[in-house]
Coordinates of N, CA and C in Angstrom, one line a residue:
K1 N -8.7 -39.7 -8.4 CA -9.6 -40.0 -9.5 C -11.0 -39.0 -9.5
P2 N -11.6 -38.7 -10.5 CA -11.0 -38.7 -11.9 C -10.6 -37.4 -12.4
I3 N -9.8 -36.8 -11.7 CA -9.3 -35.4 -12.2 C -7.8 -35.2 -12.2
L4 N -7.1 -35.8 -11.2 CA -5.5 -35.8 -11.1 C -5.2 -37.1 -11.2
M5 N -4.4 -37.4 -12.2 CA -3.6 -38.7 -12.4 C -2.3 -38.9 -11.7
S6 N -2.0 -40.1 -11.1 CA -0.8 -40.4 -10.6 C 0.2 -40.2 -11.6
G7 N 1.3 -39.5 -11.3 CA 2.6 -39.2 -12.1 C 2.2 -38.3 -13.3
G8 N 1.2 -37.8 -13.4 CA 0.8 -36.9 -14.6 C 1.2 -35.4 -14.5
M9 N 1.1 -34.7 -15.5 CA 1.2 -33.2 -15.3 C -0.1 -32.6 -15.7
A10 N -0.6 -31.8 -14.8 CA -1.9 -31.1 -14.9 C -1.7 -29.7 -14.9
V11 N -2.6 -29.0 -15.6 CA -2.7 -27.5 -15.6 C -4.0 -27.0 -15.3
L12 N -4.0 -26.3 -14.3 CA -5.3 -25.8 -13.7 C -5.1 -24.2 -14.0
Y13 N -6.1 -23.8 -14.9 CA -6.0 -22.5 -15.4 C -7.5 -21.8 -15.3
G14 N -7.4 -20.4 -15.3 CA -8.7 -19.5 -15.4 C -8.2 -18.1 -15.2
D15 N -9.1 -17.2 -15.2 CA -8.8 -15.8 -15.0 C -8.3 -15.5 -13.7
S16 N -7.8 -14.2 -13.3 CA -7.5 -14.0 -12.0 C -8.7 -14.0 -11.0
H17 N -8.4 -14.3 -9.8 CA -9.5 -14.1 -8.8 C -10.7 -15.2 -8.9
V18 N -10.5 -16.3 -9.5 CA -11.5 -17.1 -9.7 C -11.5 -18.4 -8.7
G19 N -10.4 -18.4 -8.0 CA -10.2 -19.5 -6.8 C -9.3 -20.6 -7.3
K20 N -8.5 -20.5 -8.2 CA -7.6 -21.5 -8.7 C -6.8 -22.0 -7.6
S21 N -6.0 -21.0 -6.9 CA -5.2 -21.5 -5.7 C -6.0 -22.1 -4.6
F22 N -7.2 -21.7 -4.4 CA -7.9 -22.3 -3.2 C -8.2 -23.7 -3.6
L23 N -8.5 -24.0 -4.9 CA -8.7 -25.3 -5.3 C -7.5 -26.3 -5.3
A24 N -6.3 -25.7 -5.8 CA -5.0 -26.5 -5.6 C -4.7 -26.8 -4.2
V25 N -5.0 -25.8 -3.3 CA -4.7 -26.1 -1.8 C -5.7 -27.1 -1.3
D26 N -6.9 -27.1 -1.8 CA -7.8 -28.0 -1.3 C -7.5 -29.4 -1.8
W27 N -7.1 -29.5 -3.0 CA -6.7 -30.9 -3.6 C -5.4 -31.4 -2.8
G28 N -4.5 -30.4 -2.7 CA -3.3 -30.8 -2.0 C -3.7 -31.3 -0.6
F29 N -4.5 -30.7 0.2 CA -4.9 -31.1 1.5 C -5.6 -32.4 1.5
H30 N -6.4 -32.7 0.5 CA -7.1 -34.1 0.5 C -6.1 -35.1 0.2
I31 N -5.1 -34.8 -0.6 CA -4.0 -35.8 -1.0 C -3.2 -36.0 0.2
G32 N -2.8 -34.9 0.9 CA -1.9 -34.8 1.9 C -2.5 -35.6 3.1
T33 N -3.8 -35.7 3.2 CA -4.6 -36.5 4.4 C -5.0 -37.8 4.1
G34 N -5.3 -37.9 2.7 CA -5.8 -39.2 2.3 C -7.5 -39.2 2.4
R35 N -8.0 -38.1 2.7 CA -9.3 -37.9 2.7 C -10.1 -38.1 1.4
P36 N -11.1 -38.8 1.2 CA -11.8 -38.9 0.0 C -12.2 -37.4 -0.6
W37 N -12.4 -37.3 -1.9 CA -12.6 -36.1 -2.4 C -13.8 -36.2 -3.2
R38 N -14.9 -35.6 -2.9 CA -16.1 -35.7 -3.5 C -16.6 -37.1 -3.8
G39 N -16.3 -37.8 -2.8 CA -16.7 -39.3 -2.9 C -15.8 -40.2 -3.5
Y40 N -14.7 -39.7 -4.1 CA -13.7 -40.4 -4.8 C -12.6 -40.8 -3.9
K41 N -11.9 -42.0 -4.1 CA -10.7 -42.5 -3.4 C -9.6 -41.5 -3.8
V42 N -8.8 -41.3 -2.8 CA -7.4 -40.5 -2.9 C -6.4 -41.2 -2.5
E43 N -5.2 -41.1 -3.4 CA -3.9 -41.8 -2.9 C -3.2 -40.8 -2.1
R44 N -3.1 -41.2 -0.8 CA -2.3 -40.3 0.1 C -0.9 -40.3 0.0
G45 N -0.2 -39.0 0.1 CA 1.2 -39.0 -0.1 C 1.5 -37.5 0.3
L46 N 2.7 -37.3 0.4 CA 3.3 -35.9 0.6 C 3.2 -35.0 -0.5
V47 N 2.7 -33.8 -0.3 CA 2.5 -32.8 -1.2 C 3.4 -31.7 -1.0
V48 N 4.1 -31.2 -2.1 CA 5.0 -30.0 -2.0 C 4.3 -28.8 -2.7
Y49 N 4.0 -27.8 -2.0 CA 3.3 -26.7 -2.7 C 4.4 -25.5 -2.9
V50 N 4.8 -25.3 -4.2 CA 5.7 -24.2 -4.4 C 4.9 -23.0 -4.6
A51 N 4.9 -22.0 -3.5 CA 4.1 -20.8 -3.7 C 4.9 -19.6 -4.2
A52 N 5.2 -19.5 -5.4 CA 6.0 -18.6 -6.0 C 5.5 -17.2 -6.0
E53 N 4.1 -17.0 -5.7 CA 3.5 -15.8 -5.5 C 2.4 -16.0 -4.5
G54 N 2.4 -15.0 -3.5 CA 1.3 -15.0 -2.4 C 1.6 -16.1 -1.4
S55 N 2.7 -16.5 -1.0 CA 3.0 -17.5 0.0 C 2.2 -17.2 1.3
G56 N 2.1 -16.0 1.8 CA 1.4 -15.8 3.1 C 0.0 -16.3 3.1
L57 N -0.6 -16.0 1.9 CA -2.0 -16.3 1.6 C -2.4 -17.7 1.6
I58 N -1.2 -18.4 0.9 CA -1.4 -19.8 0.7 C -1.4 -20.5 2.3
N59 N -0.4 -20.0 3.0 CA -0.3 -20.5 4.3 C -1.6 -20.4 5.2
N60 N -2.3 -19.3 5.1 CA -3.5 -19.0 5.6 C -4.6 -20.0 5.2
R61 N -4.6 -20.3 4.0 CA -5.4 -21.2 3.4 C -5.3 -22.6 3.8
I62 N -4.1 -22.9 4.0 CA -3.8 -24.3 4.6 C -4.3 -24.4 6.1
V63 N -3.9 -23.3 6.8 CA -4.4 -23.1 8.3 C -6.0 -23.3 8.5
A64 N -6.7 -22.5 7.4 CA -8.1 -22.6 7.4 C -8.6 -24.1 7.2
L65 N -7.9 -24.9 6.2 CA -8.3 -26.2 6.0 C -8.1 -27.0 7.3
Q66 N -7.0 -26.8 8.0 CA -6.7 -27.6 9.3 C -7.7 -27.3 10.3
K67 N -8.3 -25.9 10.3 CA -9.3 -25.7 11.4 C -10.7 -26.3 10.9
R68 N -11.0 -26.4 9.6 CA -12.1 -27.0 9.1 C -12.1 -28.5 9.4
Y69 N -11.0 -29.1 9.3 CA -10.8 -30.5 9.5 C -9.9 -30.8 10.6
P70 N -10.2 -30.5 11.8 CA -9.1 -30.6 12.9 C -8.6 -32.0 13.1
D71 N -9.3 -33.0 12.7 CA -9.0 -34.4 12.9 C -8.0 -35.0 11.8
A72 N -7.6 -34.1 10.8 CA -6.9 -34.6 9.7 C -5.5 -34.0 9.8
E73 N -4.5 -34.9 9.8 CA -3.1 -34.4 9.7 C -2.6 -34.5 8.1
A74 N -2.3 -33.3 7.7 CA -1.9 -33.2 6.4 C -0.4 -33.1 6.2
H75 N 0.1 -33.9 5.3 CA 1.4 -34.0 4.9 C 1.7 -33.1 3.7
L76 N 1.7 -31.7 4.1 CA 1.7 -30.8 2.9 C 2.8 -29.8 3.3
V77 N 3.8 -29.6 2.5 CA 5.0 -28.8 2.7 C 4.9 -27.5 1.8
L78 N 5.0 -26.2 2.4 CA 4.9 -25.1 1.6 C 6.4 -24.6 1.3
V79 N 6.6 -24.2 0.1 CA 7.8 -23.6 -0.4 C 7.7 -22.2 -0.7
P80 N 7.8 -21.2 0.2 CA 7.3 -20.0 0.0 C 8.3 -19.1 -0.8
C81 N 8.7 -19.4 -2.0 CA 9.6 -18.4 -2.7 C 9.6 -18.5 -4.1
P82 N 10.0 -17.6 -4.9 CA 10.1 -17.7 -6.4 C 11.2 -18.8 -6.8
V83 N 10.9 -19.4 -7.9 CA 11.8 -20.4 -8.4 C 12.0 -20.2 -10.1
D84 N 13.1 -20.6 -10.3 CA 13.4 -20.6 -11.8 C 13.3 -22.0 -12.5
L85 N 12.3 -22.3 -12.9 CA 12.3 -23.6 -13.6 C 12.1 -23.6 -15.1
L86 N 12.6 -22.6 -15.5 CA 12.9 -22.2 -17.0 C 14.3 -22.9 -17.6
R87 N 15.3 -22.4 -17.0 CA 16.7 -22.5 -17.4 C 17.3 -23.8 -16.9
P88 N 18.1 -24.4 -17.8 CA 18.9 -25.6 -17.3 C 19.7 -25.6 -16.0
N89 N 20.1 -24.3 -15.7 CA 20.9 -24.2 -14.6 C 20.1 -23.3 -13.5
G90 N 18.8 -23.5 -13.6 CA 17.9 -22.8 -12.7 C 17.8 -23.6 -11.4
D91 N 16.5 -23.6 -10.7 CA 16.4 -24.2 -9.5 C 15.8 -25.7 -9.6
L92 N 15.7 -26.4 -10.6 CA 15.2 -27.7 -10.7 C 15.9 -28.5 -9.8
K93 N 17.2 -28.7 -9.7 CA 17.8 -29.6 -8.8 C 17.6 -29.3 -7.4
A94 N 17.7 -28.0 -7.1 CA 17.5 -27.6 -5.7 C 16.0 -28.0 -5.3
L95 N 15.1 -27.8 -6.1 CA 13.7 -28.1 -5.7 C 13.5 -29.7 -5.5
V96 N 14.1 -30.4 -6.5 CA 14.1 -31.9 -6.3 C 14.7 -32.5 -5.0
D97 N 15.9 -31.8 -4.7 CA 16.7 -32.2 -3.4 C 15.8 -31.7 -2.2
L98 N 15.0 -30.6 -2.4 CA 14.1 -30.3 -1.3 C 12.9 -31.3 -1.1
V99 N 12.4 -31.7 -2.2 CA 11.3 -32.8 -2.1 C 11.9 -34.1 -1.5
K100 N 13.1 -34.4 -1.8 CA 13.8 -35.5 -1.2 C 14.0 -35.4 0.3
Q101 N 14.3 -34.2 0.7 CA 14.6 -34.0 2.2 C 13.2 -34.0 2.8
A102 N 12.2 -33.4 2.2 CA 10.9 -33.5 2.8 C 10.4 -34.8 3.0
E103 N 10.6 -35.7 2.0 CA 10.1 -37.1 2.0 C 10.8 -37.9 3.2
A104 N 12.2 -37.5 3.5 CA 12.9 -38.2 4.5 C 12.3 -37.7 5.9
E105 N 12.0 -36.3 5.9 CA 11.5 -35.7 7.3 C 10.2 -36.2 7.6
H106 N 9.2 -36.5 6.6 CA 7.9 -36.9 6.9 C 7.5 -38.3 6.9
G107 N 8.7 -39.1 6.4 CA 8.7 -40.5 6.2 C 7.5 -41.0 5.1
E108 N 7.1 -40.0 4.1 CA 6.2 -40.4 3.2 C 6.6 -40.0 1.9
K109 N 6.2 -40.9 0.7 CA 6.5 -40.4 -0.6 C 5.9 -39.3 -1.1
C110 N 6.6 -38.3 -1.8 CA 5.8 -37.3 -2.5 C 5.0 -37.7 -3.5
T111 N 3.8 -37.4 -3.6 CA 2.7 -37.8 -4.7 C 2.5 -36.6 -5.7
M112 N 2.6 -35.4 -5.0 CA 2.3 -34.1 -6.1 C 3.0 -33.1 -5.7
I113 N 3.5 -32.3 -6.7 CA 4.2 -31.1 -6.5 C 3.4 -29.9 -7.4
V114 N 2.9 -28.8 -6.4 CA 2.2 -27.8 -7.0 C 3.0 -26.6 -7.4
I115 N 2.9 -26.1 -8.6 CA 3.6 -24.9 -9.0 C 2.7 -23.7 -9.2
D116 N 2.7 -22.8 -8.5 CA 1.8 -21.7 -8.3 C 2.7 -20.4 -8.5
T117 N 2.7 -19.8 -9.5 CA 2.1 -20.1 -10.8 C 3.2 -20.3 -11.9
L118 N 2.7 -20.6 -13.1 CA 3.7 -20.8 -14.1 C 4.5 -19.6 -14.4
S119 N 3.7 -18.5 -14.6 CA 4.6 -17.3 -15.0 C 5.6 -16.9 -13.9
R120 N 5.4 -17.1 -12.7 CA 6.3 -16.8 -11.6 C 7.5 -17.9 -11.6
A121 N 7.3 -19.0 -12.1 CA 8.3 -20.1 -12.2 C 9.0 -20.2 -13.4
M122 N 8.6 -19.3 -14.3 CA 9.5 -19.0 -15.7 C 10.5 -18.0 -15.5
N123 N 10.5 -17.2 -14.5 CA 11.5 -16.3 -14.2 C 11.9 -15.3 -15.4
G124 N 10.8 -14.7 -15.9 CA 10.9 -13.9 -17.0 C 11.1 -14.3 -18.2
G125 N 10.8 -15.6 -18.5 CA 10.8 -16.3 -19.9 C 9.6 -16.0 -20.6
D126 N 9.6 -16.1 -22.0 CA 8.5 -15.7 -22.8 C 7.6 -17.1 -22.9
E127 N 6.4 -17.0 -22.3 CA 5.4 -18.0 -22.4 C 4.8 -18.3 -23.7
N128 N 5.0 -17.3 -24.6 CA 4.5 -17.4 -26.0 C 5.4 -17.9 -27.0
S129 N 6.6 -18.2 -26.6 CA 7.7 -18.8 -27.6 C 7.7 -20.3 -27.3
P130 N 8.2 -20.8 -28.5 CA 8.4 -22.4 -28.2 C 9.5 -22.7 -27.4
E131 N 10.6 -21.8 -27.5 CA 11.8 -21.9 -26.6 C 11.5 -21.8 -25.2
G132 N 10.7 -20.7 -24.9 CA 10.4 -20.5 -23.4 C 9.6 -21.5 -22.9
M133 N 8.5 -21.8 -23.5 CA 7.6 -22.8 -22.9 C 8.1 -24.2 -23.1
G134 N 8.9 -24.4 -24.0 CA 9.6 -25.6 -24.2 C 10.6 -26.0 -23.0
G135 N 11.3 -24.9 -22.7 CA 12.3 -25.0 -21.5 C 11.6 -25.4 -20.2
F136 N 10.5 -24.7 -20.0 CA 9.6 -24.9 -18.9 C 9.1 -26.4 -18.9
V137 N 8.6 -26.7 -19.8 CA 7.9 -28.1 -20.0 C 9.0 -29.2 -19.9
G138 N 10.2 -28.9 -20.4 CA 11.2 -30.0 -20.3 C 11.6 -30.1 -18.8
N139 N 11.7 -29.1 -18.1 CA 12.0 -29.1 -16.8 C 10.8 -29.7 -15.9
M140 N 9.6 -29.6 -16.3 CA 8.6 -30.3 -15.5 C 8.8 -31.9 -15.9
D141 N 9.1 -32.2 -17.0 CA 9.2 -33.6 -17.3 C 10.4 -34.3 -16.5
R142 N 11.5 -33.4 -16.3 CA 12.6 -33.8 -15.5 C 12.3 -34.0 -14.0
M143 N 11.5 -32.9 -13.5 CA 11.1 -32.9 -12.2 C 10.2 -34.2 -12.0
R144 N 9.3 -34.4 -12.7 CA 8.4 -35.7 -12.5 C 9.3 -36.9 -12.4
A145 N 10.1 -37.0 -13.4 CA 10.9 -38.2 -13.5 C 11.7 -38.3 -12.2
A146 N 12.4 -37.3 -11.8 CA 13.3 -37.3 -10.7 C 12.6 -37.4 -9.4
A147 N 11.5 -36.9 -9.2 CA 10.8 -36.9 -7.9 C 9.6 -38.0 -7.9
K148 N 9.5 -38.5 -9.1 CA 8.3 -39.7 -9.3 C 7.1 -39.2 -8.7
A149 N 6.7 -37.9 -9.1 CA 5.5 -37.4 -8.4 C 4.6 -36.7 -9.7
A150 N 3.3 -36.6 -9.4 CA 2.6 -35.7 -10.3 C 2.9 -34.3 -10.2
V151 N 2.6 -33.5 -11.1 CA 2.8 -32.0 -11.1 C 1.6 -31.3 -11.5
L152 N 1.1 -30.4 -10.6 CA 0.0 -29.5 -10.8 C 0.4 -28.1 -11.1
I153 N 0.2 -27.4 -12.1 CA 0.7 -26.1 -12.5 C -0.5 -25.2 -12.6
I154 N -0.4 -24.1 -11.8 CA -1.5 -23.1 -11.9 C -1.1 -22.0 -12.8
H155 N -2.1 -21.7 -13.7 CA -1.8 -20.8 -14.9 C -2.9 -19.9 -15.1
H156 N -2.7 -18.9 -15.9 CA -3.7 -17.9 -16.1 C -4.3 -18.1 -17.5
Q157 N -5.5 -17.6 -17.8 CA -6.2 -17.7 -19.0 C -5.6 -16.7 -19.8
G158 N -5.7 -16.9 -21.2 CA -5.1 -15.9 -22.2 C -6.2 -14.7 -22.4
K159 N -5.9 -13.8 -22.9 CA -6.8 -12.6 -23.0 C -8.1 -12.9 -23.9
D160 N -7.8 -13.9 -24.9 CA -8.9 -14.4 -25.6 C -9.4 -15.8 -25.0
S161 N -10.4 -15.8 -24.1 CA -10.9 -16.9 -23.4 C -11.1 -18.1 -24.4
A162 N -11.3 -18.0 -25.6 CA -11.6 -19.1 -26.5 C -10.3 -19.7 -26.7
K163 N -9.2 -19.1 -26.6 CA -7.8 -19.8 -26.7 C -7.4 -20.6 -25.3
K164 N -8.3 -20.6 -24.5 CA -7.9 -21.3 -23.3 C -6.7 -20.7 -22.4
A165 N -5.8 -21.6 -21.9 CA -4.7 -21.3 -21.2 C -3.7 -20.4 -22.0
R166 N -3.1 -19.4 -21.3 CA -2.1 -18.5 -22.0 C -0.9 -19.3 -22.4
G167 N -0.4 -18.7 -23.5 CA 1.0 -19.1 -23.8 C 1.1 -20.1 -24.9
H168 N 2.3 -20.6 -25.4 CA 2.5 -21.5 -26.5 C 1.8 -22.8 -26.4
S169 N 1.4 -23.3 -27.5 CA 0.7 -24.5 -27.7 C 1.4 -25.6 -27.0
S170 N 2.7 -25.5 -27.0 CA 3.4 -26.9 -26.5 C 3.2 -27.3 -25.1
L171 N 2.5 -26.4 -24.3 CA 2.2 -26.7 -22.8 C 1.0 -27.6 -22.9
R172 N 0.0 -27.1 -23.8 CA -1.2 -28.0 -23.8 C -1.0 -29.3 -24.4
A173 N -0.1 -29.5 -25.4 CA 0.3 -30.7 -26.1 C 1.0 -31.7 -25.0
A174 N 1.8 -31.1 -24.0 CA 2.4 -31.9 -23.2 C 1.7 -32.3 -21.9
T175 N 0.5 -31.6 -21.8 CA -0.4 -31.8 -20.4 C -1.3 -33.0 -20.6
D176 N -1.1 -33.7 -19.4 CA -2.1 -35.0 -19.5 C -3.5 -34.5 -19.1
T177 N -3.7 -33.7 -18.1 CA -4.9 -33.1 -17.6 C -4.9 -31.7 -17.6
E178 N -5.9 -31.1 -18.2 CA -6.1 -29.6 -18.3 C -7.5 -29.4 -17.7
I179 N -7.5 -28.3 -16.7 CA -8.7 -27.9 -16.1 C -8.9 -26.5 -16.1
E180 N -10.1 -26.2 -16.5 CA -10.5 -24.7 -16.6 C -11.5 -24.3 -15.3
V181 N -11.1 -23.3 -14.8 CA -12.0 -22.6 -13.8 C -12.7 -21.4 -14.3
T182 N -14.0 -21.3 -14.4 CA -14.6 -20.2 -14.9 C -15.0 -19.1 -14.0
P183 N -15.2 -18.0 -14.4 CA -15.5 -16.9 -13.4 C -16.7 -17.2 -12.5
D184 N -17.6 -18.0 -12.9 CA -18.7 -18.3 -11.9 C -18.3 -19.6 -11.2
K185 N -17.0 -20.0 -11.1 CA -16.5 -21.0 -10.2 C -17.1 -22.4 -10.7
R186 N -17.3 -22.5 -12.1 CA -17.4 -23.9 -12.5 C -16.1 -24.5 -12.9
V187 N -15.9 -25.9 -12.6 CA -14.8 -26.5 -13.0 C -14.9 -27.5 -14.0
I188 N -14.1 -27.4 -15.2 CA -14.3 -28.2 -16.4 C -13.0 -29.0 -16.8
V189 N -13.0 -30.1 -16.8 CA -12.0 -30.9 -17.4 C -11.8 -30.8 -18.9
T190 N -11.0 -29.9 -19.4 CA -11.0 -29.7 -21.0 C -10.1 -30.8 -21.6
K191 N -9.4 -31.6 -20.9 CA -8.4 -32.4 -21.5 C -8.1 -33.5 -20.5
Q192 N -8.2 -34.8 -20.8 CA -7.8 -35.8 -19.9 C -7.2 -37.0 -20.9
R193 N -5.8 -37.2 -20.8 CA -5.2 -38.2 -21.6 C -5.5 -39.5 -21.0
D194 N -6.0 -40.5 -21.9 CA -6.1 -41.9 -21.6 C -6.9 -42.1 -20.2
A195 N -7.9 -41.4 -19.9 CA -8.6 -41.6 -18.7 C -9.9 -40.9 -19.0
K196 N -10.9 -41.4 -18.0 CA -12.3 -40.9 -18.1 C -12.2 -39.4 -17.3
S197 N -12.9 -38.4 -17.8 CA -12.8 -37.1 -17.3 C -14.0 -37.0 -16.2
A198 N -13.6 -36.2 -15.1 CA -14.7 -35.8 -14.3 C -15.8 -35.0 -14.8
D199 N -17.1 -35.2 -14.3 CA -18.1 -34.3 -14.8 C -17.8 -32.9 -14.5
P200 N -18.3 -31.9 -15.0 CA -18.3 -30.6 -14.5 C -18.9 -30.4 -13.2
F201 N -18.2 -29.7 -12.2 CA -18.8 -29.2 -11.0 C -18.5 -27.7 -10.7
R202 N -19.0 -27.4 -9.6 CA -18.8 -26.0 -9.2 C -18.5 -25.9 -7.8
F203 N -18.0 -24.8 -7.3 CA -17.6 -24.7 -6.0 C -17.9 -23.2 -5.4
E204 N -18.0 -23.1 -4.1 CA -18.1 -21.8 -3.5 C -16.9 -21.7 -2.4
L205 N -16.8 -20.5 -2.0 CA -15.7 -20.3 -0.9 C -16.3 -19.9 0.2
A206 N -16.0 -20.7 1.3 CA -16.7 -20.4 2.7 C -15.5 -19.9 3.7
T207 N -15.9 -18.7 4.4 CA -15.0 -18.0 5.2 C -14.6 -18.9 6.4
V208 N -13.3 -18.9 6.9 CA -12.9 -19.6 8.0 C -12.0 -18.5 8.9
I209 N -12.2 -18.2 10.0 CA -11.3 -17.4 10.8 C -10.0 -18.2 11.1
V210 N -8.9 -17.7 10.8 CA -7.6 -18.4 11.0 C -7.1 -18.0 12.3
V211 N -7.1 -16.8 12.6 CA -6.5 -16.4 14.0 C -7.1 -14.9 14.4
V212 N -7.1 -14.7 15.6 CA -7.5 -13.3 16.1 C -6.2 -12.6 16.5
D213 N -5.8 -11.4 15.8 CA -4.6 -10.9 16.1 C -4.5 -10.1 17.4
E214 N -3.3 -9.4 17.8 CA -3.1 -8.8 19.0 C -4.0 -7.7 19.3
E215 N -4.7 -7.1 18.1 CA -5.6 -5.9 18.4 C -7.1 -6.5 18.5
G216 N -7.3 -7.8 18.4 CA -8.5 -8.3 18.4 C -9.2 -8.4 17.2
D217 N -8.5 -8.2 16.1 CA -9.3 -8.3 14.8 C -9.1 -9.6 14.2
F218 N -10.0 -10.1 13.4 CA -10.0 -11.4 12.8 C -9.1 -11.4 11.6
V219 N -8.3 -12.5 11.4 CA -7.6 -12.7 10.1 C -8.3 -14.1 9.6
D220 N -9.0 -13.8 8.4 CA -9.7 -15.0 7.9 C -9.0 -15.5 6.5
S221 N -9.5 -16.7 6.0 CA -9.3 -17.1 4.7 C -10.6 -17.9 4.3
C222 N -10.4 -18.7 3.3 CA -11.7 -19.3 2.8 C -11.2 -20.9 2.6
V223 N -12.2 -21.7 2.6 CA -12.1 -23.2 2.2 C -13.2 -23.4 1.1
V224 N -12.8 -24.4 0.3 CA -13.7 -24.8 -0.8 C -14.8 -25.6 -0.4
E225 N -16.1 -25.4 -0.9 CA -17.2 -26.1 -0.6 C -17.7 -26.6 -2.0
Y226 N -17.9 -27.8 -2.4 CA -18.2 -28.3 -3.7 C -19.7 -28.4 -3.8
A227 N -20.4 -28.2 -5.1 CA -21.8 -28.4 -5.3 C -21.9 -28.9 -6.7
A228 N -23.1 -29.6 -6.9 CA -23.3 -30.1 -8.3 C -23.4 -28.9 -9.1
L229 N -23.2 -29.1 -10.5 CA -23.1 -28.1 -11.4 C -24.7 -27.4 -11.6
D230 N -25.6 -28.2 -11.4 CA -26.9 -27.5 -11.5 C -27.7 -27.2 -10.0
A231 N -26.8 -27.2 -9.0 CA -27.3 -26.8 -7.5 C -27.5 -25.3 -7.7
P232 N -28.5 -24.8 -6.8 CA -28.8 -23.3 -6.9 C -27.7 -22.6 -6.3

């Protein structure tokens, strides 16, 4: 509460390099540990993070959070590969089977599946066509129903920022929660179906050393730190 709804479909969008994936990993970590998020209660559950691009970086971000919160055990499973969630004969069944397997291994119900990013999960489909986006959205609905979990989709902003998220309007029509990340790292809930929206807030990225390699060089990543919108 009041940003990700149980069982819903959320889209987190913004321009490149604004911190979308850092936010998604942070939310997944809070859900996977049951830690309160910005003072709000969190429904703990297994989180499956499909890193269709940049899987090595996502893993470093998870390790950075584990170092920042060493007392927290996160039930967060990383799927480090591209997926086809566009076509009826794509990877939907395999992904749902993987979720069920992870639930059995961790002994915990999956609460959220993260798709990072929409474009990599469409496997060459046309985001701007009703057929392409409609096929993707249909598979998201089928995945939510089969896994009984919320879905968080990371997406890019269109070339015209006034048009919000990229692609056909059928995505926004089907979305329960739409969240924009601005270049100055403000987070704004632009759509919240049947629920109270979170007030806008902003965040910064704090560096955490993940490991020191065999040559003595630091490998680092970042974790999210939140601030009020009007904070300096």
